[in-house]
CSV table of C-alpha atoms in Angstrom, one decimal:
chain,number,residue,atom,x,y,z
R,13,MET,CA,83.0,125.6,60.7
R,14,GLY,CA,86.6,126.9,61.2
R,15,GLN,CA,85.6,128.4,64.6
R,16,CYS,CA,84.0,125.2,65.7
R,17,GLY,CA,87.2,123.3,64.8
R,18,ILE,CA,89.4,125.8,66.7
R,19,THR,CA,87.1,125.7,69.8
R,20,SER,CA,87.3,121.9,69.7
R,21,SER,CA,91.1,122.0,69.5
R,22,LYS,CA,91.2,124.5,72.4
R,23,THR,CA,89.0,122.3,74.5
R,24,VAL,CA,91.2,119.3,73.9
R,25,LEU,CA,94.2,121.4,74.7
R,26,VAL,CA,92.8,122.6,78.0
R,27,PHE,CA,91.9,119.0,78.9
R,28,LEU,CA,95.5,117.9,78.0
R,29,ASN,CA,96.9,120.6,80.3
R,30,LEU,CA,95.0,119.1,83.1
R,31,ILE,CA,96.4,115.7,82.1
R,32,PHE,CA,99.9,117.2,82.2
R,33,TRP,CA,99.4,118.2,85.8
R,34,ALA,CA,98.3,114.7,86.7
R,35,ALA,CA,101.1,113.2,84.6
R,36,ALA,CA,103.6,115.4,86.5
R,37,GLY,CA,102.5,114.0,89.8
R,38,ILE,CA,102.6,110.4,88.4
R,39,LEU,CA,106.1,110.9,86.9
R,40,CYS,CA,107.5,112.3,90.1
R,41,TYR,CA,106.0,109.4,92.1
R,42,ILE,CA,107.5,106.9,89.7
R,43,GLY,CA,110.9,108.6,89.8
R,44,ALA,CA,110.8,108.7,93.7
R,45,TYR,CA,109.7,105.0,93.8
R,46,VAL,CA,112.7,104.0,91.6
R,47,PHE,CA,115.0,106.0,93.8
R,48,ILE,CA,113.7,104.4,97.0
R,49,THR,CA,113.6,100.9,95.6
R,50,TYR,CA,117.1,101.2,94.1
R,51,ASP,CA,118.3,102.4,97.5
R,52,ASP,CA,117.3,99.0,98.9
R,53,TYR,CA,119.3,97.2,96.2
R,54,ASP,CA,122.2,99.6,95.7
R,55,HIS,CA,124.7,97.2,97.2
R,56,PHE,CA,124.1,94.9,94.2
R,57,PHE,CA,125.2,97.3,91.5
R,58,GLU,CA,128.0,99.8,91.3
R,59,ASP,CA,127.1,101.9,88.3
R,60,VAL,CA,125.4,105.0,89.7
R,61,TYR,CA,124.5,106.1,86.2
R,62,THR,CA,121.8,103.5,86.3
R,63,LEU,CA,119.7,106.1,88.2
R,64,ILE,CA,119.9,108.6,85.4
R,65,PRO,CA,116.5,107.7,83.8
R,66,ALA,CA,114.9,108.1,87.2
R,67,ILE,CA,116.5,111.5,87.7
R,68,VAL,CA,115.4,112.7,84.3
R,69,ILE,CA,111.9,111.4,84.8
R,70,ILE,CA,111.6,113.5,88.0
R,71,ALA,CA,112.9,116.5,86.2
R,72,VAL,CA,110.4,116.0,83.4
R,73,GLY,CA,107.6,115.6,86.0
R,74,THR,CA,108.5,118.9,87.6
R,75,LEU,CA,108.7,120.6,84.2
R,76,LEU,CA,105.2,119.3,83.3
R,77,PHE,CA,103.7,121.4,86.2
R,78,ILE,CA,105.1,124.5,84.6
R,79,ILE,CA,104.1,123.4,81.1
R,80,GLY,CA,100.5,122.8,82.2
R,81,LEU,CA,100.4,126.3,83.7
R,82,ILE,CA,101.8,127.9,80.5
R,83,GLY,CA,99.5,125.9,78.3
R,84,CYS,CA,96.4,126.8,80.3
R,85,CYS,CA,97.2,130.5,80.4
R,86,ALA,CA,98.1,130.6,76.7
R,87,THR,CA,94.9,128.8,75.7
R,88,ILE,CA,92.6,130.9,77.8
R,89,ARG,CA,94.2,134.2,76.8
R,90,GLU,CA,94.5,133.0,73.2
R,91,SER,CA,98.2,134.1,73.1
R,92,SER,CA,100.1,133.1,70.0
R,93,CYS,CA,103.4,133.6,71.7
R,94,GLY,CA,102.3,131.5,74.7
R,95,LEU,CA,101.0,128.7,72.5
R,96,ALA,CA,104.2,128.7,70.5
R,97,THR,CA,106.3,128.6,73.7
R,98,PHE,CA,104.0,125.8,74.9
R,99,ALA,CA,104.5,123.8,71.7
R,100,VAL,CA,108.3,124.3,71.7
R,101,ILE,CA,108.7,123.2,75.4
R,102,LEU,CA,106.5,120.2,74.7
R,103,LEU,CA,108.7,119.2,71.8
R,104,LEU,CA,111.8,119.5,74.1
R,105,VAL,CA,110.2,117.4,76.8
R,106,PHE,CA,109.1,114.9,74.2
R,107,VAL,CA,112.7,114.5,73.0
R,108,THR,CA,113.8,114.2,76.6
R,109,GLU,CA,111.4,111.4,77.2
R,110,CYS,CA,112.6,109.6,74.1
R,111,VAL,CA,116.1,109.9,75.6
R,112,VAL,CA,114.8,108.4,78.8
R,113,VAL,CA,113.3,105.4,76.9
R,114,VAL,CA,116.7,104.8,75.2
R,115,LEU,CA,118.6,105.2,78.4
R,116,GLY,CA,116.1,102.9,80.2
R,117,TYR,CA,116.7,100.1,77.7
R,118,ILE,CA,120.5,100.6,77.8
R,119,TYR,CA,120.7,100.4,81.6
R,120,ARG,CA,118.0,97.7,81.8
R,121,ALA,CA,120.4,95.5,79.6
R,122,LYS,CA,123.3,96.3,82.0
R,123,VAL,CA,121.5,95.4,85.2
R,124,GLU,CA,122.2,91.7,84.9
R,125,ASP,CA,126.0,92.2,84.4
R,126,GLU,CA,126.1,94.7,87.3
R,127,VAL,CA,124.4,92.3,89.7
R,128,ASN,CA,126.4,89.3,88.5
R,129,HIS,CA,129.6,91.3,89.1
R,130,SER,CA,128.8,92.5,92.6
R,131,ILE,CA,126.6,90.0,94.3
R,132,GLN,CA,129.3,87.5,95.2
R,133,LYS,CA,131.3,90.4,96.8
R,134,VAL,CA,128.2,91.5,98.8
R,135,TYR,CA,127.6,88.0,100.2
R,136,ASN,CA,131.2,87.6,101.2
R,137,GLU,CA,130.9,90.8,103.2
R,138,TYR,CA,128.0,89.5,105.2
R,139,SER,CA,128.8,89.7,108.9
R,140,GLY,CA,125.6,88.8,110.6
R,141,PRO,CA,122.1,90.3,111.1
R,142,ASN,CA,121.9,94.1,111.6
R,143,THR,CA,125.6,94.5,111.8
R,144,ASP,CA,126.3,96.8,108.7
R,145,ALA,CA,124.7,98.1,105.5
R,146,PRO,CA,125.7,95.2,103.2
R,147,SER,CA,124.4,92.6,105.8
R,148,ARG,CA,121.1,94.4,106.3
R,149,ALA,CA,120.8,94.7,102.5
R,150,ILE,CA,121.2,90.9,102.1
R,151,ASP,CA,118.7,90.2,104.9
R,152,TYR,CA,116.2,92.6,103.4
R,153,VAL,CA,116.5,91.2,99.9
R,154,GLN,CA,116.1,87.6,101.1
R,155,ARG,CA,113.0,88.4,103.1
R,156,GLN,CA,111.4,90.6,100.4
R,157,LEU,CA,112.2,88.4,97.4
R,158,HIS,CA,111.8,85.1,99.3
R,159,CYS,CA,115.2,83.8,98.3
R,160,CYS,CA,118.3,82.4,99.9
R,161,GLY,CA,121.9,82.6,98.7
R,162,ILE,CA,123.1,83.6,95.2
R,163,HIS,CA,121.8,80.6,93.3
R,164,ASN,CA,120.4,78.6,96.2
R,165,TYR,CA,120.9,78.3,100.0
R,166,SER,CA,124.0,76.1,99.5
R,167,ASP,CA,126.0,79.1,98.3
R,168,TRP,CA,126.2,80.2,101.9
R,169,ARG,CA,128.7,77.4,102.6
R,170,ASN,CA,131.3,79.4,100.6
R,171,THR,CA,130.9,82.7,102.5
R,172,LEU,CA,133.3,83.8,105.2
R,173,TRP,CA,130.5,84.3,107.7
R,174,PHE,CA,129.4,80.7,107.3
R,175,LYS,CA,132.9,79.4,107.8
R,176,GLU,CA,133.6,81.5,110.8
R,177,SER,CA,130.3,80.9,112.5
R,178,LYS,CA,130.8,77.1,112.3
R,179,ASN,CA,127.1,76.3,113.1
R,180,ASN,CA,126.0,74.9,109.8
R,181,SER,CA,123.3,77.5,109.4
R,182,VAL,CA,122.4,80.3,107.0
R,183,PRO,CA,120.8,83.6,108.1
R,184,VAL,CA,117.3,83.4,109.5
R,185,SER,CA,116.2,85.7,106.7
R,186,CYS,CA,116.4,82.6,104.5
R,187,CYS,CA,113.6,81.0,106.6
R,188,GLN,CA,110.2,80.6,105.1
R,189,PRO,CA,107.6,82.7,107.1
R,190,ASN,CA,105.2,79.8,107.6
R,191,ILE,CA,107.8,77.7,109.3
R,192,SER,CA,107.9,78.2,113.1
R,193,ASN,CA,111.1,77.9,115.1
R,194,CYS,CA,113.3,78.1,112.0
R,195,THR,CA,116.9,78.7,112.9
R,196,GLY,CA,118.4,78.6,109.4
R,197,THR,CA,120.1,75.2,110.0
R,198,LEU,CA,121.1,73.4,106.8
R,199,SER,CA,120.0,70.1,108.4
R,200,ARG,CA,116.4,71.2,107.7
R,201,PRO,CA,116.6,72.6,104.1
R,202,GLY,CA,112.9,72.4,103.7
R,203,ASP,CA,112.5,75.3,106.1
R,204,LEU,CA,114.5,77.6,103.8
R,205,TYR,CA,113.7,79.4,100.6
R,206,GLN,CA,114.8,77.3,97.7
R,207,GLU,CA,115.4,79.9,95.0
R,208,GLY,CA,118.6,82.0,94.8
R,209,CYS,CA,118.5,85.8,95.0
R,210,GLU,CA,120.6,86.7,91.9
R,211,ALA,CA,118.0,86.0,89.3
R,212,LEU,CA,115.2,87.6,91.4
R,213,VAL,CA,117.3,90.8,92.1
R,214,VAL,CA,117.9,91.1,88.3
R,215,LYS,CA,114.2,90.6,87.6
R,216,LYS,CA,113.2,93.2,90.2
R,217,LEU,CA,115.5,95.9,88.9
R,218,LYS,CA,114.5,95.2,85.3
R,219,GLU,CA,110.8,95.5,86.3
R,220,ILE,CA,111.5,98.9,87.9
R,221,MET,CA,113.3,100.2,84.8
R,222,MET,CA,110.4,99.1,82.7
R,223,TYR,CA,108.1,101.2,84.8
R,224,VAL,CA,110.2,104.2,83.8
R,225,ILE,CA,110.2,103.2,80.2
R,226,TRP,CA,106.5,102.7,79.9
R,227,ALA,CA,105.8,105.9,81.8
R,228,ALA,CA,108.0,107.9,79.5
R,229,LEU,CA,106.4,106.3,76.4
R,230,THR,CA,102.9,106.9,77.6
R,231,PHE,CA,103.3,110.6,78.5
R,232,ALA,CA,105.4,111.2,75.4
R,233,SER,CA,102.4,110.1,73.4
R,234,ILE,CA,100.1,112.5,75.3
R,235,GLN,CA,102.6,115.3,74.7
R,236,MET,CA,102.6,114.6,71.0
R,237,LEU,CA,98.8,115.1,71.0
R,238,GLY,CA,99.3,118.4,73.0
R,239,MET,CA,101.8,119.6,70.4
R,240,LEU,CA,99.4,118.8,67.5
R,241,CYS,CA,96.5,120.6,69.2
R,242,ALA,CA,98.7,123.7,69.9
R,243,CYS,CA,99.8,123.8,66.3
R,244,VAL,CA,96.2,123.4,65.0
R,245,VAL,CA,95.1,126.4,67.1
R,246,LEU,CA,98.1,128.5,66.0
R,247,CYS,CA,97.7,127.6,62.3
R,248,ARG,CA,94.0,128.3,62.2
R,249,ARG,CA,94.4,131.5,64.2
R,250,SER,CA,96.8,132.8,61.6
R,251,HIS,CA,94.8,131.7,58.5
R,252,ASP,CA,91.1,132.0,59.6
R,253,PRO,CA,89.8,135.6,59.3
R,254,ALA,CA,86.6,134.6,61.3
R,255,TYR,CA,88.7,133.5,64.2
R,256,GLU,CA,90.8,136.8,64.1
R,257,LEU,CA,87.5,138.8,64.1
R,258,LEU,CA,86.2,136.8,67.1
R,259,VAL,CA,89.4,137.4,69.1
R,260,THR,CA,89.3,141.1,68.2
R,261,THR,CA,85.7,141.4,69.2
R,262,ASN,CA,86.3,139.6,72.5
R,263,SER,CA,89.3,141.8,73.2
R,264,TYR,CA,87.2,145.0,72.8
R,265,ALA,CA,84.4,143.5,74.8
């Protein structure tokens, strides 16, 4: 009965190690996705520490590859030292992912203040399509999020670019894609996106941070199960004479 329970725990542990390898790839992908996406929106926030959760999640994903290897070797070889090391590393990663969740919530709450603080400055720096990084960032965001201006298209009237161009037009990135021959003129407001970009940028960045939070929570739960299985195998190995006899017999064989 004890041997059956141990075998069952070991099988679950091996399966979890395979999941850790898959999780490692998923976490690295999510971290890279956050980096790439934030790079498209980095002109709208100034706090570089916002990317800390993404950095940590990539580090955790890389570490999970190593953890999976240690766990598989320790389980197959029935090494007490290896299983103990595996459980301790899992505990450390579990704590790290809990920190990621906390940091994710902290920086998610700061996103709105960051965007509100910097978006007016970015729009004032606009100097025309494909002229510099801030201008390309604005055109990219307006096309991707289907928005125009900070709160709506009329905000462009207050920008230096609008006043200097003197053509009563907003950038063509404000034009709705189904409108042909749109030039961005304010005399045809129906051709333009009606929603402002500020709220949509905040929503997008918060969604990205939630991906990190949910990924950390999900894999932290899996790691908790891995720790429990490793502890079960370790405890039964040290207290079950039948299991010790089985291991000794296998070793001599």
